Coordinates of C-alpha atoms in Angstrom, one line a residue:
X1 CA -164.2 98.8 103.9
X2 CA -167.1 96.6 101.4
X3 CA -168.4 98.4 98.3
X4 CA -172.8 97.9 98.2
X5 CA -173.1 95.0 96.4
X6 CA -176.1 96.5 94.3
X7 CA -173.9 99.1 92.6
X8 CA -171.3 96.4 92.0
X9 CA -173.7 94.2 90.4
X10 CA -175.4 96.7 88.0
X11 CA -172.1 97.6 86.8
X12 CA -171.4 94.3 86.1
X13 CA -174.5 94.0 84.2
X14 CA -173.8 97.0 82.2
X15 CA -170.8 96.1 80.8
X16 CA -171.8 92.2 80.1
X17 CA -174.8 94.2 78.2
X18 CA -172.4 96.4 76.1
X19 CA -170.3 93.6 75.4
X20 CA -173.4 91.6 74.2
X21 CA -174.7 94.5 71.9
X22 CA -171.0 94.8 70.3
X23 CA -170.8 91.4 69.7
X24 CA -174.8 91.5 68.1
X25 CA -173.5 94.4 65.7
X26 CA -170.0 92.6 65.1
X27 CA -172.3 89.0 64.0
X28 CA -174.9 91.4 62.4
X29 CA -172.2 93.5 60.2
X30 CA -170.8 89.7 59.3
X31 CA -173.7 88.6 58.2
X32 CA -174.5 91.7 56.0
X33 CA -170.9 91.9 54.5
X34 CA -170.0 89.9 51.4
X35 CA -166.8 88.7 49.7
X36 CA -167.6 87.4 45.8
X37 CA -164.9 86.1 43.9
X38 CA -165.4 86.5 40.1
X39 CA -162.6 85.0 38.3
X40 CA -159.9 86.7 39.2
X41 CA -161.7 89.7 40.5
X42 CA -162.8 90.2 44.0
X43 CA -166.1 92.2 44.7
X44 CA -166.8 93.3 48.0
X45 CA -169.9 95.4 50.5
X46 CA -172.9 95.0 51.7
X47 CA -175.8 93.4 51.7
X48 CA -179.4 94.9 52.1
X49 CA -181.1 92.1 54.0
X50 CA -184.2 94.7 54.5
X51 CA -185.0 94.4 50.8
X52 CA -184.2 91.2 49.4
X53 CA -182.6 88.7 51.9
X54 CA -179.4 86.5 51.4
X55 CA -181.2 84.0 49.8
X56 CA -180.5 84.9 46.0
X57 CA -178.6 82.6 44.2
X58 CA -181.2 81.5 41.9
X59 CA -181.6 84.9 40.4
X60 CA -178.0 86.1 40.8
X61 CA -179.4 89.5 41.5
X62 CA -177.9 90.9 45.3
X63 CA -179.8 94.1 47.0
X64 CA -176.7 96.3 48.0
X65 CA -176.4 99.0 50.8
X66 CA -173.7 101.3 51.6
X67 CA -171.9 100.4 47.8
X68 CA -169.6 98.2 46.6
X69 CA -165.6 97.7 45.7
X70 CA -164.2 95.8 42.8
X71 CA -160.5 94.7 43.2
X72 CA -158.3 93.8 39.7
X73 CA -155.2 94.4 38.8
X74 CA -153.7 96.2 42.1
X75 CA -156.8 98.7 42.2
X76 CA -160.1 99.1 43.9
X77 CA -162.8 100.5 41.7
X78 CA -164.9 102.4 44.4
X79 CA -168.7 102.6 43.9
X80 CA -169.6 104.3 47.2
X81 CA -170.9 108.3 46.7
X82 CA -174.4 109.0 47.7
X83 CA -173.2 111.2 49.9
X84 CA -169.8 112.0 49.4
X85 CA -167.8 114.6 47.4
X86 CA -164.9 112.0 46.7
X87 CA -167.4 108.9 45.7
X88 CA -169.2 107.5 42.4
X89 CA -171.1 110.5 40.5
X90 CA -173.3 110.0 37.2
X91 CA -172.6 112.8 35.1
X92 CA -176.2 114.2 32.9
X93 CA -176.3 115.4 30.0
X94 CA -177.0 119.2 31.3
X95 CA -173.4 118.4 33.1
X96 CA -174.9 117.9 36.6
X97 CA -173.1 115.5 39.1
X98 CA -175.4 113.5 41.2
X99 CA -173.5 110.8 43.7
X100 CA -174.9 107.1 43.6
X101 CA -175.1 104.2 45.3
X102 CA -175.7 100.9 43.1
X103 CA -178.8 99.2 44.3
X104 CA -178.0 95.6 43.5
X105 CA -175.5 93.6 41.4
X106 CA -176.4 90.6 39.2
X107 CA -173.3 88.0 38.9
X108 CA -172.9 86.1 35.7
X109 CA -169.8 84.5 34.5
X110 CA -166.9 86.2 34.8
X111 CA -169.4 89.6 34.7
X112 CA -170.9 92.0 37.7
X113 CA -173.2 94.5 36.4
X114 CA -174.2 97.0 39.1
X115 CA -177.7 98.7 39.0
X116 CA -178.5 102.4 40.0
X117 CA -181.5 104.2 40.1
X118 CA -182.9 106.1 37.2
X119 CA -182.2 102.9 35.1
X120 CA -178.3 103.7 35.1
X121 CA -175.9 100.7 35.0
X122 CA -172.1 99.7 35.2
X123 CA -170.6 96.7 34.3
X124 CA -167.2 94.8 35.1
X125 CA -166.9 92.2 33.1
X126 CA -163.1 90.0 32.4
X127 CA -162.7 89.4 29.0
X128 CA -160.7 85.8 29.7
X129 CA -159.8 83.4 32.9
X130 CA -155.7 84.8 33.2
X131 CA -156.7 87.5 34.2
X132 CA -155.2 90.5 32.1
X133 CA -157.8 92.2 31.6
X134 CA -160.9 94.0 32.6
X135 CA -163.6 95.8 30.7
X136 CA -166.0 98.5 32.3
X137 CA -168.9 99.6 30.5
X138 CA -171.5 102.0 31.3
X139 CA -175.4 101.9 30.7
X140 CA -176.6 105.7 30.8
X141 CA -180.3 105.5 30.7
X142 CA -182.1 108.7 29.0
X143 CA -180.2 111.3 31.1
X144 CA -176.6 110.8 31.2
X145 CA -173.7 111.1 29.6
X146 CA -170.8 110.0 32.0
X147 CA -169.7 108.9 34.9
X148 CA -166.9 109.3 37.6
X149 CA -165.3 106.1 39.3
X150 CA -163.2 107.0 42.2
X151 CA -160.1 104.4 42.6
X152 CA -157.5 103.4 45.3
X153 CA -154.0 101.9 44.7
X154 CA -153.3 98.7 46.6
X155 CA -150.3 98.9 49.5
X156 CA -148.1 97.0 46.8
X157 CA -149.4 99.4 43.7
X158 CA -147.7 102.0 41.9
X159 CA -148.9 104.4 39.5
X160 CA -146.5 106.2 36.8
X161 CA -147.7 108.8 34.1
X162 CA -146.7 108.8 30.6
X163 CA -147.7 111.7 29.4
X164 CA -150.8 112.9 27.4
X165 CA -153.2 111.5 30.4
X166 CA -151.8 107.7 30.0
X167 CA -150.9 106.0 33.4
X168 CA -149.2 102.7 33.6
X169 CA -149.8 100.9 36.9
X170 CA -147.6 98.8 38.7
X171 CA -148.9 95.8 40.7
X172 CA -146.3 93.1 41.9
X173 CA -144.1 93.4 38.5
X174 CA -147.2 93.3 36.2
X175 CA -148.0 96.5 34.2
X176 CA -151.3 97.7 33.5
X177 CA -152.6 100.5 31.4
X178 CA -156.2 102.1 30.2
X179 CA -157.3 102.3 26.7
X180 CA -158.1 105.5 27.2
X181 CA -156.4 108.9 28.7
X182 CA -159.4 109.2 30.8
X183 CA -157.0 109.1 34.5
X184 CA -157.1 111.6 36.9
X185 CA -154.3 110.5 38.9
X186 CA -154.3 113.4 41.7
X187 CA -158.4 113.1 42.3
X188 CA -158.3 109.4 41.9
X189 CA -160.9 109.4 39.3
X190 CA -161.7 107.7 36.0
X191 CA -164.1 109.3 33.4
X192 CA -166.0 106.7 32.0
X193 CA -168.1 107.8 28.6
X194 CA -170.4 105.7 26.3
X195 CA -167.6 103.6 25.0
X196 CA -166.8 102.4 28.2
X197 CA -162.6 101.5 29.3
X198 CA -160.4 98.4 29.4
X199 CA -157.8 98.0 32.2
X200 CA -155.6 95.4 30.9
X201 CA -152.0 93.9 31.9
X202 CA -149.4 95.3 29.4
X203 CA -148.1 92.2 26.8
X204 CA -144.6 91.6 26.6
X205 CA -143.5 91.4 23.1
X206 CA -140.8 88.6 23.7
X207 CA -137.4 90.4 23.3
X208 CA -138.2 92.6 20.6
X209 CA -137.1 95.9 21.8
X210 CA -138.2 98.9 19.6
X211 CA -135.8 101.4 21.9
X212 CA -132.7 101.8 19.8
X213 CA -134.4 102.8 16.9
X214 CA -136.7 105.9 18.8
X215 CA -135.7 109.8 17.8
X216 CA -134.8 111.8 20.4
X217 CA -138.0 114.4 19.3
X218 CA -140.6 111.4 19.5
X219 CA -139.4 110.1 23.3
X220 CA -141.2 112.6 24.9
X221 CA -145.1 112.7 23.9
X222 CA -145.2 116.5 24.3
X223 CA -142.1 117.1 22.4
X224 CA -143.8 115.1 19.3
X225 CA -146.9 116.8 19.7
X226 CA -145.2 120.3 19.5
X227 CA -143.1 119.3 16.6
X228 CA -146.5 118.0 14.8
X229 CA -148.4 121.5 15.4
X230 CA -145.4 123.3 14.4
X231 CA -145.8 121.6 11.5
X232 CA -149.6 121.9 10.7
X233 CA -148.9 125.5 11.4
X234 CA -146.5 126.3 8.9
X235 CA -148.8 124.7 5.8
X236 CA -152.5 126.1 7.4
X237 CA -150.2 129.7 7.3
X238 CA -149.5 128.6 3.6
X239 CA -152.9 127.9 2.7
X240 CA -154.3 130.6 4.7
X241 CA -152.1 132.9 3.0
X242 CA -153.2 131.6 -0.7
X243 CA -156.8 130.8 0.4
X244 CA -158.1 132.7 -2.3
X245 CA -156.3 130.8 -5.1
X246 CA -157.1 127.5 -3.4
X247 CA -158.8 125.2 -6.1
X248 CA -158.0 121.4 -5.9
X249 CA -160.3 120.0 -3.6
X250 CA -158.1 118.1 -1.4
X251 CA -156.6 121.4 -0.5
X252 CA -159.6 122.7 0.2
X253 CA -161.0 119.9 2.6
X254 CA -157.7 120.2 4.5
X255 CA -157.6 124.0 5.0
X256 CA -160.9 124.2 6.3
X257 CA -160.3 121.2 8.9
X258 CA -157.5 122.9 10.0
X259 CA -159.5 125.8 10.4
X260 CA -162.3 124.1 12.2
X261 CA -159.5 122.9 14.8
X262 CA -158.2 126.5 14.9
X263 CA -161.9 128.2 15.9
X264 CA -161.1 129.7 12.5
X265 CA -163.9 128.0 10.6
X266 CA -166.3 130.8 9.4
X267 CA -163.0 132.9 8.3
X268 CA -161.7 130.2 6.4
X269 CA -164.9 129.8 4.3
X270 CA -165.3 133.2 3.2
X271 CA -161.8 133.3 2.4
X272 CA -162.3 130.9 -0.6
X273 CA -162.9 132.3 -3.8
X274 CA -166.6 132.9 -5.1
X275 CA -165.8 130.7 -7.7
X276 CA -165.4 127.7 -5.2
X277 CA -167.9 128.5 -2.8
X278 CA -170.9 129.0 -5.4
X279 CA -170.0 125.8 -7.7
X280 CA -172.6 124.1 -8.4
X281 CA -170.9 120.7 -8.6
X282 CA -168.7 119.5 -5.6
X283 CA -167.3 116.4 -4.2
X284 CA -169.1 115.0 -1.4
X285 CA -166.1 115.9 1.3
X286 CA -166.1 119.7 0.0
X287 CA -169.8 119.8 0.1
X288 CA -170.0 118.7 4.0
X289 CA -168.8 122.3 4.3
X290 CA -169.8 124.4 1.3
X291 CA -173.3 122.4 0.4
X292 CA -174.3 121.3 -2.6
X293 CA -175.0 118.1 -0.8
X294 CA -178.3 116.5 -3.1
X295 CA -175.7 116.7 -6.4
X296 CA -173.0 115.5 -4.2
X297 CA -174.6 113.0 -2.3
X298 CA -174.4 110.5 -5.8
X299 CA -170.8 110.4 -6.3
X300 CA -170.7 109.6 -2.4
X301 CA -173.2 107.0 -2.6
X302 CA -171.4 105.3 -5.9
X303 CA -168.2 105.6 -3.9
X304 CA -169.2 104.0 -0.7
X305 CA -170.6 101.2 -2.5
X306 CA -167.6 100.5 -4.9
X307 CA -165.7 100.5 -1.4
X308 CA -167.9 97.9 -0.1
X309 CA -168.2 96.1 -3.3
X310 CA -164.2 95.9 -3.2
X311 CA -164.2 94.5 0.4
X312 CA -167.1 92.0 0.0
X313 CA -164.7 90.6 -3.2
X314 CA -161.4 90.4 -1.3
X315 CA -163.1 88.6 1.4
X316 CA -164.8 86.3 -0.4
X317 CA -161.8 85.4 -2.6
X318 CA -160.0 84.5 0.7
X319 CA -157.6 87.7 0.1
X320 CA -156.4 89.5 2.9
X321 CA -155.9 92.0 1.3
X322 CA -159.0 94.1 2.5
X323 CA -156.6 94.7 5.6
X324 CA -155.0 97.4 3.1
X325 CA -158.2 99.3 3.1
X326 CA -157.6 102.2 6.5
X327 CA -159.3 100.7 9.7
X328 CA -161.1 98.3 7.6
X329 CA -163.0 96.9 10.7
X330 CA -164.1 100.1 11.6
X331 CA -165.1 101.0 8.3
X332 CA -167.8 98.2 8.2
X333 CA -168.4 98.4 12.1
X334 CA -169.9 101.9 11.6
X335 CA -172.1 100.5 8.4
X336 CA -173.2 97.6 11.1
X337 CA -171.4 95.3 8.2
X338 CA -171.6 92.1 11.1
X339 CA -171.6 89.6 8.5
X340 CA -168.4 90.9 6.5
X341 CA -166.8 91.6 9.8
X342 CA -167.5 87.9 10.6
X343 CA -166.4 86.9 7.5
X344 CA -163.2 88.7 7.7
X345 CA -162.5 87.5 11.5
X346 CA -162.0 83.8 10.1
X347 CA -159.9 84.9 7.1
X348 CA -157.2 86.4 10.3
X349 CA -157.7 83.4 12.7
X350 CA -156.3 81.4 9.0
X351 CA -153.6 83.5 9.0
X352 CA -150.2 81.6 9.2
X353 CA -147.8 84.2 11.5
X354 CA -144.9 82.8 9.5
X355 CA -145.9 83.9 5.8
X356 CA -147.1 87.5 7.5
X357 CA -147.3 89.8 4.8
X358 CA -145.8 93.3 5.5
X359 CA -147.9 95.1 3.7
X360 CA -150.9 94.4 6.1
X361 CA -149.3 94.9 9.2
X362 CA -150.7 98.3 9.3
X363 CA -154.2 97.0 8.7
X364 CA -153.2 94.3 11.8
X365 CA -152.4 97.1 14.3
X366 CA -155.3 99.5 13.4
X367 CA -158.0 96.8 13.6
X368 CA -156.8 95.1 16.8
X369 CA -157.6 98.7 18.4
X370 CA -160.5 98.9 16.3
X371 CA -161.7 95.5 16.9
X372 CA -162.2 96.0 20.4
X373 CA -164.9 99.1 20.0
X374 CA -166.9 97.1 17.8
X375 CA -166.4 93.9 19.5
X376 CA -165.9 94.2 22.9
X377 CA -166.6 91.0 24.1
X378 CA -165.1 88.2 23.0
X379 CA -161.5 87.2 21.3
X380 CA -159.7 89.7 19.3
X381 CA -158.9 87.6 16.1
X382 CA -155.6 90.2 15.6
X383 CA -154.1 89.1 19.2
X384 CA -152.1 86.5 17.9
X385 CA -150.2 88.5 15.2
X386 CA -149.5 91.0 17.1
X387 CA -146.1 89.5 18.1
X388 CA -145.3 89.0 14.6
X389 CA -146.1 91.9 13.2
X390 CA -143.8 94.0 15.4
X391 CA -141.0 91.3 14.7
X392 CA -141.7 91.8 11.1
X393 CA -141.6 95.5 11.6
X394 CA -138.4 95.4 14.1
X395 CA -136.9 93.4 11.3
X396 CA -137.7 96.4 8.2
X397 CA -136.4 99.3 10.7
X398 CA -133.6 101.6 9.7
X399 CA -131.8 104.6 10.9
X400 CA -130.0 106.9 8.5
X401 CA -126.3 107.6 9.1
X402 CA -127.2 110.8 11.4
X403 CA -129.5 108.9 13.7
X404 CA -132.3 111.7 12.9
X405 CA -134.4 109.3 10.8
X406 CA -136.2 105.9 11.1
X407 CA -138.1 104.5 8.1
X408 CA -139.6 101.1 7.3
X409 CA -137.8 99.6 4.3
X410 CA -139.3 96.9 2.1
X411 CA -136.1 95.9 -0.2
X412 CA -134.3 99.5 -1.0
X413 CA -137.4 101.5 -0.6
X414 CA -139.9 103.0 1.9
X415 CA -142.7 104.2 0.7
X416 CA -143.3 107.5 2.6
X417 CA -147.6 107.1 3.0
X418 CA -147.2 103.4 4.1
X419 CA -144.9 104.6 6.8
X420 CA -146.8 107.7 7.7
X421 CA -149.8 104.9 8.4
X422 CA -147.2 102.6 9.8
X423 CA -146.5 105.5 12.5
X424 CA -150.1 106.3 13.5
X425 CA -151.1 102.6 13.5
X426 CA -148.0 102.1 16.1
X427 CA -148.8 105.1 18.0
X428 CA -152.4 104.0 18.6
X429 CA -151.4 100.5 19.2
X430 CA -148.9 101.5 22.1
X431 CA -151.2 104.1 23.8
X432 CA -154.1 101.0 23.7
X433 CA -152.1 98.7 25.6
X434 CA -149.8 100.9 27.4
X435 CA -146.4 100.3 25.7
X436 CA -144.8 103.5 25.2
X437 CA -141.5 101.6 23.4
X438 CA -144.0 101.2 20.2
X439 CA -146.1 104.1 20.6
X440 CA -142.5 106.1 20.7
X441 CA -141.2 104.0 17.4
X442 CA -144.7 105.2 15.9
X443 CA -143.7 108.8 16.6
X444 CA -140.5 108.8 15.3
X445 CA -141.9 107.4 11.9
X446 CA -144.4 109.9 11.6
X447 CA -141.3 112.3 12.7
X448 CA -139.1 111.3 9.7
X449 CA -141.5 111.6 7.1
X450 CA -143.0 115.4 7.9
X451 CA -139.2 116.1 7.8
X452 CA -138.4 115.4 4.8
X453 CA -140.9 118.1 3.5
X454 CA -140.4 120.5 0.9
X455 CA -141.9 124.1 0.8
X456 CA -145.3 123.4 0.1
X457 CA -145.6 120.8 3.0
X458 CA -145.2 117.3 0.5
X459 CA -143.1 114.7 0.9
X460 CA -141.4 112.1 -1.9
X461 CA -143.8 109.2 -2.1
X462 CA -140.5 106.5 -2.5
X463 CA -137.7 106.9 0.2
X464 CA -134.1 105.0 -0.1
X465 CA -130.8 104.8 1.7
X466 CA -127.2 105.3 -0.2
X467 CA -124.6 103.2 0.8
X468 CA -123.2 105.9 3.5
X469 CA -127.1 105.3 5.0
X470 CA -128.0 108.9 3.5
X471 CA -132.1 109.3 3.2
X472 CA -132.3 110.3 -0.4
X473 CA -135.1 110.5 -2.7
X474 CA -136.3 108.2 -5.3
X475 CA -136.2 109.5 -8.6
X476 CA -140.1 108.9 -9.4
X477 CA -141.8 112.4 -9.9
X478 CA -144.7 111.5 -7.2
X479 CA -145.4 113.1 -4.1
X480 CA -147.6 113.0 -0.8
X481 CA -149.5 116.2 -0.6
X482 CA -149.7 117.8 2.6
X483 CA -153.3 117.8 2.8
X484 CA -153.6 114.2 2.9
X485 CA -150.4 114.2 5.5
X486 CA -153.1 116.7 7.5
X487 CA -156.2 114.2 7.3
X488 CA -154.5 111.2 8.6
X489 CA -152.8 113.2 11.5
X490 CA -156.0 114.9 12.8
X491 CA -159.5 112.8 11.3
X492 CA -161.7 114.5 13.7
X493 CA -162.4 117.8 11.9
X494 CA -162.4 116.2 8.9
X495 CA -165.8 114.9 6.6
X496 CA -166.0 111.0 7.8
X497 CA -168.4 108.5 9.0
X498 CA -169.5 108.2 12.3
X499 CA -171.4 105.4 13.8
X500 CA -173.9 107.7 16.0
X501 CA -174.3 105.1 18.9
X502 CA -175.7 102.0 20.2
X503 CA -179.0 103.2 20.7
X504 CA -179.8 103.5 16.5
X505 CA -178.1 100.6 15.9
X506 CA -177.2 100.8 11.6
X507 CA -177.9 104.3 11.5
X508 CA -174.4 106.6 10.3
X509 CA -173.5 109.9 9.6
X510 CA -171.0 111.6 7.1
X511 CA -170.1 115.0 8.8
X512 CA -167.7 117.4 9.6
X513 CA -169.2 117.4 13.4
X514 CA -166.5 116.8 16.0
X515 CA -168.7 114.7 18.0
X516 CA -172.2 113.1 17.1
X517 CA -174.6 110.9 19.0
X518 CA -177.9 109.5 19.8
X519 CA -180.2 108.5 22.5
X520 CA -183.9 106.8 21.1
X521 CA -187.0 107.0 23.2
X522 CA -190.2 105.2 22.3
X523 CA -190.9 106.9 18.7
X524 CA -188.3 109.6 18.8
X525 CA -184.3 108.9 18.0
X526 CA -182.4 112.3 19.2
X527 CA -179.5 112.8 17.2
X528 CA -177.1 115.4 19.2
X529 CA -174.5 117.2 16.6
X530 CA -171.9 119.9 17.8
X531 CA -170.3 122.5 15.4
X532 CA -168.7 126.0 16.3
X533 CA -171.8 128.8 17.3
X534 CA -173.1 130.6 14.4
X535 CA -171.7 128.3 11.8
X536 CA -173.1 126.8 9.1
X537 CA -172.4 122.9 8.1
X538 CA -174.0 119.9 6.0
X539 CA -174.5 115.9 7.0
X540 CA -175.8 113.1 5.3
X541 CA -177.2 110.2 8.2
X542 CA -177.9 107.3 6.5
X543 CA -179.9 103.7 7.5
X544 CA -183.1 106.3 8.3
X545 CA -186.1 104.6 7.7
X546 CA -189.5 106.7 6.6
X547 CA -190.5 108.7 9.5
X548 CA -193.5 111.2 10.3
X549 CA -191.9 114.5 11.2
X550 CA -188.4 116.3 11.9
X551 CA -187.8 118.6 14.4
X552 CA -185.1 121.1 14.7
X553 CA -184.4 123.7 17.6
X554 CA -187.6 122.0 19.2
X555 CA -189.5 123.0 16.0
X556 CA -191.6 121.3 13.6
X557 CA -189.6 121.5 10.1
X558 CA -190.7 120.8 7.1
X559 CA -188.9 119.1 4.0
X560 CA -188.1 121.2 1.1
X561 CA -185.9 120.2 -1.7
X562 CA -184.3 123.3 -1.9
X563 CA -183.3 123.8 1.3
X564 CA -179.6 124.7 0.7
X565 CA -180.7 127.6 -1.1
X566 CA -181.8 129.6 1.9
X567 CA -179.8 131.3 4.7
X568 CA -181.4 128.9 7.3
X569 CA -181.4 125.1 8.2
X570 CA -183.4 122.8 6.6
X571 CA -183.5 119.2 5.3
X572 CA -184.8 116.5 2.5
X573 CA -185.2 112.7 2.4
X574 CA -184.2 110.4 -0.2
X575 CA -186.5 107.5 0.9
X576 CA -185.1 105.0 -1.5
X577 CA -181.6 105.3 -0.2
X578 CA -183.0 105.9 3.4
X579 CA -181.2 109.2 3.2
X580 CA -180.9 111.9 5.2
X581 CA -179.4 115.5 4.2
X582 CA -179.3 117.9 6.8
X583 CA -178.1 122.2 6.3
X584 CA -177.5 123.0 10.1
X585 CA -176.8 126.3 11.2
X586 CA -175.9 126.4 14.9
X587 CA -176.9 128.5 17.7
X588 CA -175.7 126.7 20.1
X589 CA -172.0 124.7 20.0
X590 CA -175.0 121.1 20.0
X591 CA -178.3 121.1 18.4
X592 CA -180.9 118.4 18.7
X593 CA -182.3 116.6 15.5
X594 CA -185.5 115.1 16.2
X595 CA -187.1 112.5 14.1
X596 CA -190.3 111.0 15.1
X597 CA -191.3 107.6 14.0

């Protein structure tokens, strides 16, 4: 029996209509979807044709809909998150987290810039064409403080943890690492703060292996950190027992700096003798904790000027000895001395690796890492010196007969402070590049020096090896004090120079604050400073041009040359030096100094 013709016709019509709609949807999706090749990066997503159409070749800006992804080094960085719990997030200064998706992207050369609502940006930039380094830089606008960038691993990509938040990514036999321990492997998130992050291929060191010189305690980062903490705790306990008799500035500064890290700042300051606390003449480091900035500023300014003159002289004479100054390019970068940075870099390019002097090797490793912070774009002048420097280190390393210590020897002598600085530089270089072998050797050097301490924590300045391979102290009297070693180990709670942020170029602070940053909007510079609640500290901010008023606690504060006498916050301004001197009593952990120009 035949079925009626009309129902069959209607059925076929509906079927063909559904197929037609599906084909149209697929075609529309293909038109909206895109894949761009930017060097070795692959960028994918969907255009928002309602906003700008597809013809944006001239401007290079593409309007987007539904997010985008960047593929590099076996990882997919995902910028999708407007309504997703696991998506891209912007973290505001008040700690609120908000999902976001890019509104548009701009492609220029080897760089892709994504723009978000509210003025936020995220840039992905290839350092060079060989595809070995990707730099990710944020733009936070006025309210942002960080971003959470989700990621996914490729099908053949593996990730392993190295400890201390560091990971290594293996993509088809090529290893990659991140410049900062900011990876949440479980949540598959990368925390991006104002300094940005670098994802790069781990360089190979042409057959040089440091593994045979790594001591047992240094193989694991946590074992190393536990050993360092035990040494620091022992030194601090001795200072704490004798706080009332401390009278030399190096130990006073180290005692208070260590106390600050242990949340005992106020107790430590109160434990010092009255003579120390009320002395009218103090060095500038002590003054950062105890006051008398007006008097101490002159010595600070003279010391800073002398250091600059000496670095300028050495660079002008074509001498690479300027690298003996610890973290010299960071020193120049903080102060905004771009001309000296350029001139110093020109000297570095001219170094013959064959004639590399061993006494500048710590400076090469430090500067390799520091350069990436202050000059994130362009070539790193230290790149070609790394392998020759590591080779020289490998040649000079020796183990003692028991295999418990390793040191770098120049001839028959090992200099303790040089080894300590070299160890820290190697450790940071290895962590920055994801090469744990060199990081472990750096940890070995640090622990070897600390193991030579006496009952005060000091170590001999010079060390030798006997004919039987035993460590022997040189007959010289000099020793390197525990205060000096503590400051090198953990400088972030000690008085130091800090750049206060890209929004305030040329302005920097000398402070013991654990963190300081600034933002500028119109004619107002807002400097955010952290310190324990209820405690007082002092700071100098240099490079501040004349201004009309200053606010603390959101209230106008008038200048007072005698501000340090009172039990309250206050300030004075040295117009000829363009320097602001401040006393801050912290009602909150983060206080704001607002300067109106």
